[in-house]
Amino acid sequence: HPYDGRPMTSEAKSAAPPRQTPLYSRHQALGAKVIDFGGWALPVQYSGILDEHRSVRSAVGLFDVCHMGEIFCQGPRAAQAVQKVFTGDVSKLRDGDAAYGCTLREHGGIVDDLIVYRYSSENFLIVVNASTSDKDFDHFVKNAGSMAEWSNQSSHWGLIAVQGPRAIELITEISGAPAASRPFTFLRTTVGGAELMIARTGYTGEDGVEILAPASSVGEIWDQLIERGKKFGVKPIGLGARDTLRLEARLSLYGNDIDEEHSPHEAGLSWVVKGKGFVGEAALTEQLRVGVKRKLVGFKMIERGIARHGYPIVDGRGAQIGIVSSGTTSPTLNVAIGLGYVPSDNAQPGTILTVDCRGKMARAEVVKGPFYKRPS
């Protein structure tokens, strides 16, 4: 699931100091470089982005994602209320299931991407992006407030992501039981007196889990993971590596790759549009009827240059036809990769694009699917 938010402007920084997660003092003790990111004081790196990235791909990494929002929907009509604001099919969820999807405006623009967890038919948890949690809560209440009880409990919970090929071994080590058996399922258990939800979800392209714990207990859970994870090669991971990891897996970042100006069909997220009766459904149906005019594509650079967020994508005459939404050099593949919006006619795999890298024109090729897939 996405970390989110971009560095604050100088005006915003002066208006309010960044908020601290319950793990802030631990990041300081571990020597992390902490930055103001979307209004939160978060670690951008510890040992270095490349080292941390490779640790997650080869062993296991820990991420502080306590800044994410937790919104609960409860009551006899909770399932109908969640369906009203969620593109996924809530009727298919059973207790212990989770689903990734979007919540939309009437015109089909993406308010946020999120994960819905079904505790019971009358109790759902929705984990949302940090900088949009208040906006999301208002959106839910406005569109489904009469159907169920909504509560924003973000300040009461902490969230740790444990990701990598040895993540499940580590989770079994501290919980005494295997993690949830299948992707997008979860279980509830107790560790050291703290009630936890351990969900087989993540935002790195690796296997792993996300642990939801009371804010008062999340520090002790982090300490256990650090101490007992030493034999598995555990390392704390900052936002820098989180970004390169998610981009290799072609996972979108809210505010960069998806936003209220783009629909799921434009953003390559048609696969999350499965439900009926949600806000924005009619707009998506109409968009398919008339044809999607622009699409988010993944591309690899075939000439020297690194595509960065905001760089223009141009045609053969130098006229802008699109824009890069995310870009970096892949530490795993050792090639520059990126995401960007282009006209649908330019979105087919194999299409050659040109990226204006600060005045240097460099060609890129549209590719299908994630840039990196973990070994099966």
Coordinates of C-alpha atoms in Angstrom, one line a residue:
H1 CA 0.0 0.0 0.0
P2 CA 1.2 3.7 -0.9
Y3 CA 3.3 6.0 1.4
D4 CA 2.2 9.3 0.2
G5 CA 2.6 13.0 0.1
R6 CA 5.2 15.3 -1.5
P7 CA 7.7 17.6 0.3
M8 CA 6.0 20.5 1.7
T9 CA 6.4 24.1 0.4
S10 CA 8.3 26.5 2.5
E11 CA 5.1 28.3 3.4
A12 CA 3.5 25.1 4.6
K13 CA 6.6 24.2 6.6
S14 CA 6.5 27.5 8.4
A15 CA 2.8 27.2 9.2
A16 CA 3.1 23.9 11.0
P17 CA 5.9 21.6 12.3
P18 CA 5.8 18.1 10.8
R19 CA 4.0 15.5 12.7
Q20 CA 5.9 12.6 14.3
T21 CA 4.9 8.9 14.1
P22 CA 5.1 6.8 17.3
L23 CA 8.4 5.4 15.9
Y24 CA 10.1 8.8 15.4
S25 CA 12.6 8.4 18.3
R26 CA 13.6 5.0 17.0
H27 CA 14.5 6.5 13.6
Q28 CA 16.7 9.1 15.3
A29 CA 18.4 6.3 17.4
L30 CA 19.1 4.4 14.2
G31 CA 20.7 7.4 12.6
A32 CA 18.1 7.9 9.9
K33 CA 18.0 11.0 7.7
V34 CA 14.6 12.4 8.5
I35 CA 12.8 14.8 6.2
D36 CA 9.5 16.8 6.3
F37 CA 7.4 14.8 3.9
G38 CA 3.8 15.7 3.3
G39 CA 3.6 17.2 6.8
W40 CA 5.3 14.2 8.5
A41 CA 8.8 13.8 9.9
L42 CA 9.8 10.5 8.2
P43 CA 13.0 8.7 7.4
V44 CA 14.1 9.0 3.8
Q45 CA 17.1 6.7 4.3
Y46 CA 19.2 4.9 6.9
S47 CA 22.2 3.1 5.3
G48 CA 21.5 4.4 1.8
I49 CA 18.7 4.0 -0.7
L50 CA 20.6 1.4 -2.9
D51 CA 21.6 -0.7 0.1
E52 CA 18.1 -0.6 1.6
H53 CA 16.4 -1.4 -1.8
R54 CA 18.6 -4.5 -2.2
S55 CA 18.0 -5.6 1.3
V56 CA 14.2 -5.8 0.6
R57 CA 14.8 -7.6 -2.6
S58 CA 17.1 -10.2 -1.0
A59 CA 16.1 -10.4 2.7
V60 CA 13.7 -8.3 4.7
G61 CA 13.0 -4.6 5.4
L62 CA 10.9 -2.7 7.9
F63 CA 8.9 0.4 6.9
D64 CA 7.3 2.9 9.2
V65 CA 3.9 3.6 7.6
C66 CA 2.3 4.8 10.8
H67 CA 1.3 8.0 9.0
M68 CA -1.3 6.2 6.9
G69 CA -4.9 6.8 7.8
E70 CA -7.3 4.2 9.4
I71 CA -11.0 4.8 8.9
F72 CA -13.6 2.4 10.2
C73 CA -17.1 1.8 8.9
Q74 CA -19.5 0.0 11.2
G75 CA -23.2 -0.9 11.4
P76 CA -25.8 -3.3 9.9
R77 CA -25.4 -1.5 6.5
A78 CA -21.6 -1.1 6.6
A79 CA -21.1 -3.3 3.5
Q80 CA -23.5 -1.2 1.5
A81 CA -21.9 2.0 2.8
V82 CA -18.4 0.9 1.8
Q83 CA -19.6 -0.2 -1.6
K84 CA -21.0 3.3 -2.2
V85 CA -17.5 4.7 -2.1
F86 CA -15.4 1.8 -3.3
T87 CA -14.7 0.6 -6.8
G88 CA -14.1 -3.1 -5.7
D89 CA -16.9 -5.6 -5.2
V90 CA -17.5 -5.6 -1.5
S91 CA -20.0 -8.5 -1.8
K92 CA -17.2 -10.9 -2.7
L93 CA -15.3 -10.1 0.6
R94 CA -15.5 -12.6 3.5
D95 CA -14.2 -12.1 7.0
G96 CA -10.4 -11.9 6.8
D97 CA -10.4 -10.6 3.2
A98 CA -8.8 -7.4 1.9
A99 CA -9.2 -5.6 -1.4
Y100 CA -7.3 -2.8 -3.2
G101 CA -9.3 -0.2 -5.1
C102 CA -10.2 3.4 -5.4
T103 CA -12.7 5.9 -4.2
L104 CA -13.9 8.4 -6.9
R105 CA -15.6 11.7 -7.5
E106 CA -18.8 11.7 -9.6
H107 CA -16.7 12.6 -12.7
G108 CA -14.6 9.5 -12.2
G109 CA -11.5 11.2 -10.9
I110 CA -9.6 9.3 -8.2
V111 CA -10.0 10.8 -4.7
D112 CA -7.6 8.2 -3.3
D113 CA -6.4 4.6 -3.7
L114 CA -6.9 2.4 -0.6
I115 CA -7.3 -1.0 0.9
V116 CA -10.6 -2.3 2.4
Y117 CA -10.4 -4.9 5.2
R118 CA -13.5 -6.9 6.2
Y119 CA -13.5 -7.7 9.9
S120 CA -17.1 -8.7 9.8
S121 CA -20.3 -8.0 7.8
E122 CA -20.8 -4.9 10.1
N123 CA -17.2 -3.8 10.6
F124 CA -14.8 -2.7 7.9
L125 CA -11.4 -1.0 8.1
I126 CA -10.2 1.3 5.3
V127 CA -6.5 2.2 5.2
V128 CA -6.0 5.4 3.2
N129 CA -3.1 7.6 2.2
A130 CA -1.8 10.0 4.9
S131 CA -2.3 13.4 3.2
T132 CA -5.8 12.5 2.0
S133 CA -7.2 10.9 5.2
D134 CA -9.3 13.9 6.2
K135 CA -10.5 14.4 2.6
D136 CA -11.3 10.7 2.3
F137 CA -13.3 10.8 5.6
D138 CA -15.3 13.8 4.5
H139 CA -15.9 12.1 1.1
F140 CA -17.1 8.9 2.8
V141 CA -19.4 10.7 5.2
K142 CA -20.9 12.9 2.5
N143 CA -21.7 10.0 0.2
A144 CA -22.5 7.2 2.7
G145 CA -22.8 8.9 6.1
S146 CA -26.5 8.0 6.5
M147 CA -25.8 4.3 5.9
A148 CA -23.3 3.5 8.6
E149 CA -21.1 4.9 11.3
W150 CA -17.8 6.3 10.1
S151 CA -14.9 7.0 12.4
N152 CA -11.4 8.3 11.6
Q153 CA -9.2 6.5 14.1
S154 CA -5.8 7.3 12.4
S155 CA -4.2 8.7 15.6
H156 CA -5.0 5.5 17.6
W157 CA -3.1 3.1 15.3
G158 CA 0.4 2.4 14.0
L159 CA 1.3 0.5 10.9
I160 CA 4.6 -1.3 10.1
A161 CA 5.3 -2.9 6.7
V162 CA 7.5 -6.0 6.7
Q163 CA 8.6 -6.8 3.2
G164 CA 11.0 -9.2 1.5
P165 CA 11.6 -12.9 0.7
R166 CA 12.3 -13.6 4.4
A167 CA 9.4 -11.5 5.8
I168 CA 7.2 -14.4 6.5
E169 CA 9.9 -16.2 8.4
L170 CA 10.3 -13.1 10.6
I171 CA 6.6 -12.7 11.2
T172 CA 6.3 -16.4 12.2
E173 CA 9.3 -15.8 14.6
I174 CA 7.6 -13.1 16.5
S175 CA 4.0 -14.2 16.3
G176 CA 4.4 -17.9 16.9
A177 CA 2.0 -18.5 14.0
P178 CA 2.2 -18.2 10.2
A179 CA 1.0 -15.0 8.6
A180 CA -2.2 -14.9 6.7
S181 CA -1.9 -17.6 4.0
R182 CA -2.9 -15.8 0.8
P183 CA -2.2 -12.3 -0.6
F184 CA -4.9 -9.9 0.4
T185 CA -6.0 -11.8 3.5
F186 CA -5.4 -11.0 7.1
L187 CA -5.6 -12.5 10.6
R188 CA -5.9 -11.0 14.0
T189 CA -3.7 -12.2 16.8
T190 CA -2.0 -11.1 20.0
V191 CA 1.8 -10.6 20.5
G192 CA 3.1 -9.5 23.9
G193 CA -0.4 -8.5 25.0
A194 CA -1.0 -6.2 22.0
E195 CA -3.8 -7.0 19.6
L196 CA -2.5 -7.0 16.0
M197 CA -3.8 -7.3 12.6
I198 CA -1.3 -9.0 10.2
A199 CA -2.3 -8.5 6.6
R200 CA -0.6 -10.1 3.6
T201 CA -0.4 -6.8 1.7
G202 CA 2.4 -4.5 0.8
Y203 CA 3.8 -1.9 -1.6
T204 CA 7.2 -3.2 -2.8
G205 CA 6.5 -6.1 -5.2
E206 CA 7.9 -8.6 -2.6
D207 CA 6.1 -11.0 -0.3
G208 CA 5.4 -9.7 3.1
V209 CA 2.8 -8.2 5.5
E210 CA 1.6 -5.0 7.1
I211 CA 1.1 -5.0 10.8
L212 CA -1.6 -2.8 12.4
A213 CA -1.1 -2.3 16.1
P214 CA -2.3 0.2 18.7
A215 CA -0.1 3.4 18.6
S216 CA 0.9 2.7 22.2
S217 CA 2.3 -0.8 21.2
V218 CA 3.8 -0.3 17.8
G219 CA 7.2 0.8 19.2
E220 CA 7.6 -2.5 21.0
I221 CA 6.6 -4.4 17.9
W222 CA 9.2 -2.5 15.9
D223 CA 11.9 -3.3 18.5
Q224 CA 11.0 -7.0 18.4
L225 CA 11.2 -7.0 14.6
I226 CA 14.6 -5.3 14.6
E227 CA 16.0 -7.6 17.3
R228 CA 14.6 -10.9 16.3
G229 CA 15.0 -10.1 12.6
K230 CA 18.8 -9.9 12.8
K231 CA 19.3 -13.5 11.8
F232 CA 17.1 -12.9 8.7
G233 CA 19.1 -9.8 7.6
V234 CA 16.4 -7.3 8.6
K235 CA 17.0 -3.6 7.9
P236 CA 14.9 -0.4 8.5
I237 CA 13.9 1.1 5.1
G238 CA 13.3 4.8 4.3
L239 CA 11.0 6.5 1.9
G240 CA 13.7 6.7 -0.8
A241 CA 13.9 2.9 -1.3
R242 CA 10.2 2.6 -0.8
D243 CA 9.8 4.7 -3.9
T244 CA 12.2 2.8 -6.0
L245 CA 10.8 -0.5 -4.9
R246 CA 7.2 0.4 -5.7
L247 CA 8.1 1.9 -9.1
E248 CA 10.0 -1.3 -10.1
A249 CA 6.7 -3.2 -9.2
R250 CA 4.8 -0.5 -11.2
L251 CA 2.7 0.5 -8.2
S252 CA 1.2 4.0 -8.5
L253 CA 1.8 6.8 -6.1
Y254 CA -1.1 9.0 -5.2
G255 CA -0.4 12.6 -6.1
N256 CA 2.0 11.6 -8.8
D257 CA 0.6 8.8 -10.9
I258 CA -3.0 9.0 -9.8
D259 CA -5.2 11.9 -8.7
E260 CA -8.6 13.5 -9.1
E261 CA -7.8 14.5 -12.7
H262 CA -7.5 10.9 -13.8
S263 CA -9.8 7.9 -13.7
P264 CA -9.0 4.3 -13.0
H265 CA -9.4 3.5 -16.7
E266 CA -6.8 6.1 -17.6
A267 CA -4.5 5.1 -14.7
G268 CA -4.3 1.4 -15.7
L269 CA -6.5 0.4 -12.8
S270 CA -9.6 -0.9 -14.7
W271 CA -9.0 -4.2 -12.9
V272 CA -10.1 -2.6 -9.6
V273 CA -13.5 -1.6 -11.1
K274 CA -15.6 -4.5 -10.1
G275 CA -18.4 -3.2 -7.9
K276 CA -21.8 -1.8 -8.6
G277 CA -23.5 1.4 -7.4
F278 CA -20.3 3.3 -6.3
V279 CA -19.9 7.1 -6.8
G280 CA -18.4 7.7 -10.2
E281 CA -19.6 4.4 -11.8
A282 CA -21.7 6.2 -14.4
A283 CA -18.8 8.4 -15.5
L284 CA -16.5 5.3 -15.9
T285 CA -19.2 3.6 -18.0
E286 CA -19.5 6.6 -20.2
Q287 CA -15.7 6.9 -20.5
L288 CA -15.5 3.4 -21.8
R289 CA -18.4 4.0 -24.3
V290 CA -16.7 7.0 -25.9
G291 CA -13.1 5.7 -25.5
V292 CA -10.3 6.4 -23.1
K293 CA -8.3 9.2 -24.6
R294 CA -5.1 9.0 -22.4
K295 CA -3.4 6.2 -20.5
L296 CA -0.7 5.8 -17.9
V297 CA 2.1 3.7 -19.4
G298 CA 5.3 2.2 -18.1
F299 CA 8.4 2.7 -20.1
K300 CA 12.1 1.9 -20.1
M301 CA 14.7 4.4 -21.4
I302 CA 16.6 3.1 -24.4
E303 CA 18.8 6.1 -24.7
R304 CA 20.8 7.7 -21.9
G305 CA 18.6 9.9 -19.6
I306 CA 16.6 9.6 -16.5
A307 CA 12.9 10.5 -16.8
R308 CA 11.8 12.5 -13.7
H309 CA 8.4 13.5 -12.4
G310 CA 7.1 16.4 -14.5
Y311 CA 9.4 16.0 -17.5
P312 CA 7.5 16.4 -20.9
I313 CA 6.9 13.5 -23.2
V314 CA 7.1 14.8 -26.8
D315 CA 6.4 13.7 -30.3
G316 CA 8.8 13.7 -33.3
R317 CA 8.3 17.4 -33.8
G318 CA 9.0 18.3 -30.2
A319 CA 5.4 19.0 -29.3
Q320 CA 4.4 17.8 -25.8
I321 CA 2.0 14.9 -25.9
G322 CA 2.2 13.7 -22.3
I323 CA 4.1 14.0 -19.0
V324 CA 6.2 11.8 -16.8
S325 CA 4.5 11.1 -13.5
S326 CA 7.3 9.0 -11.9
G327 CA 10.8 8.0 -12.9
T328 CA 14.1 6.7 -11.5
T329 CA 16.9 4.3 -12.3
S330 CA 16.0 0.8 -11.3
P331 CA 18.5 -0.6 -8.8
T332 CA 17.5 -4.2 -9.6
L333 CA 17.4 -3.9 -13.4
N334 CA 20.1 -1.1 -13.7
V335 CA 18.0 0.7 -16.3
A336 CA 16.0 4.0 -16.1
I337 CA 12.3 3.4 -15.9
G338 CA 9.2 5.5 -15.5
L339 CA 5.5 6.0 -15.7
G340 CA 3.7 8.7 -17.7
Y341 CA 0.4 9.7 -19.3
V342 CA 0.2 9.7 -23.1
P343 CA -2.6 9.6 -25.7
S344 CA -4.1 6.2 -26.0
D345 CA -2.7 5.9 -29.5
N346 CA 0.8 6.0 -28.0
A347 CA 0.1 3.5 -25.2
Q348 CA 0.8 0.2 -26.9
P349 CA 3.8 -1.9 -25.8
G350 CA 6.7 -1.4 -28.1
T351 CA 5.8 2.3 -28.9
I352 CA 8.8 4.6 -28.9
L353 CA 8.4 7.8 -26.9
T354 CA 10.7 10.7 -26.5
V355 CA 11.3 12.3 -23.0
D356 CA 12.6 15.8 -22.7
C357 CA 15.2 15.4 -19.9
R358 CA 16.0 19.0 -19.2
G359 CA 16.5 19.8 -22.9
K360 CA 18.2 16.5 -23.8
M361 CA 15.8 14.3 -25.9
A362 CA 16.0 10.6 -25.0
R363 CA 14.0 7.8 -26.4
A364 CA 12.0 5.4 -24.3
E365 CA 10.0 2.2 -25.1
V366 CA 6.5 1.5 -23.7
V367 CA 6.5 -1.9 -21.9
K368 CA 3.8 -4.1 -20.5
G369 CA 3.3 -5.1 -16.9
P370 CA 5.6 -4.5 -13.9
F371 CA 9.3 -3.8 -14.5
Y372 CA 10.2 -6.3 -11.8
K373 CA 8.5 -9.5 -10.7
R374 CA 9.8 -11.4 -7.8
P375 CA 11.0 -15.0 -8.5
S376 CA 8.2 -17.5 -8.1

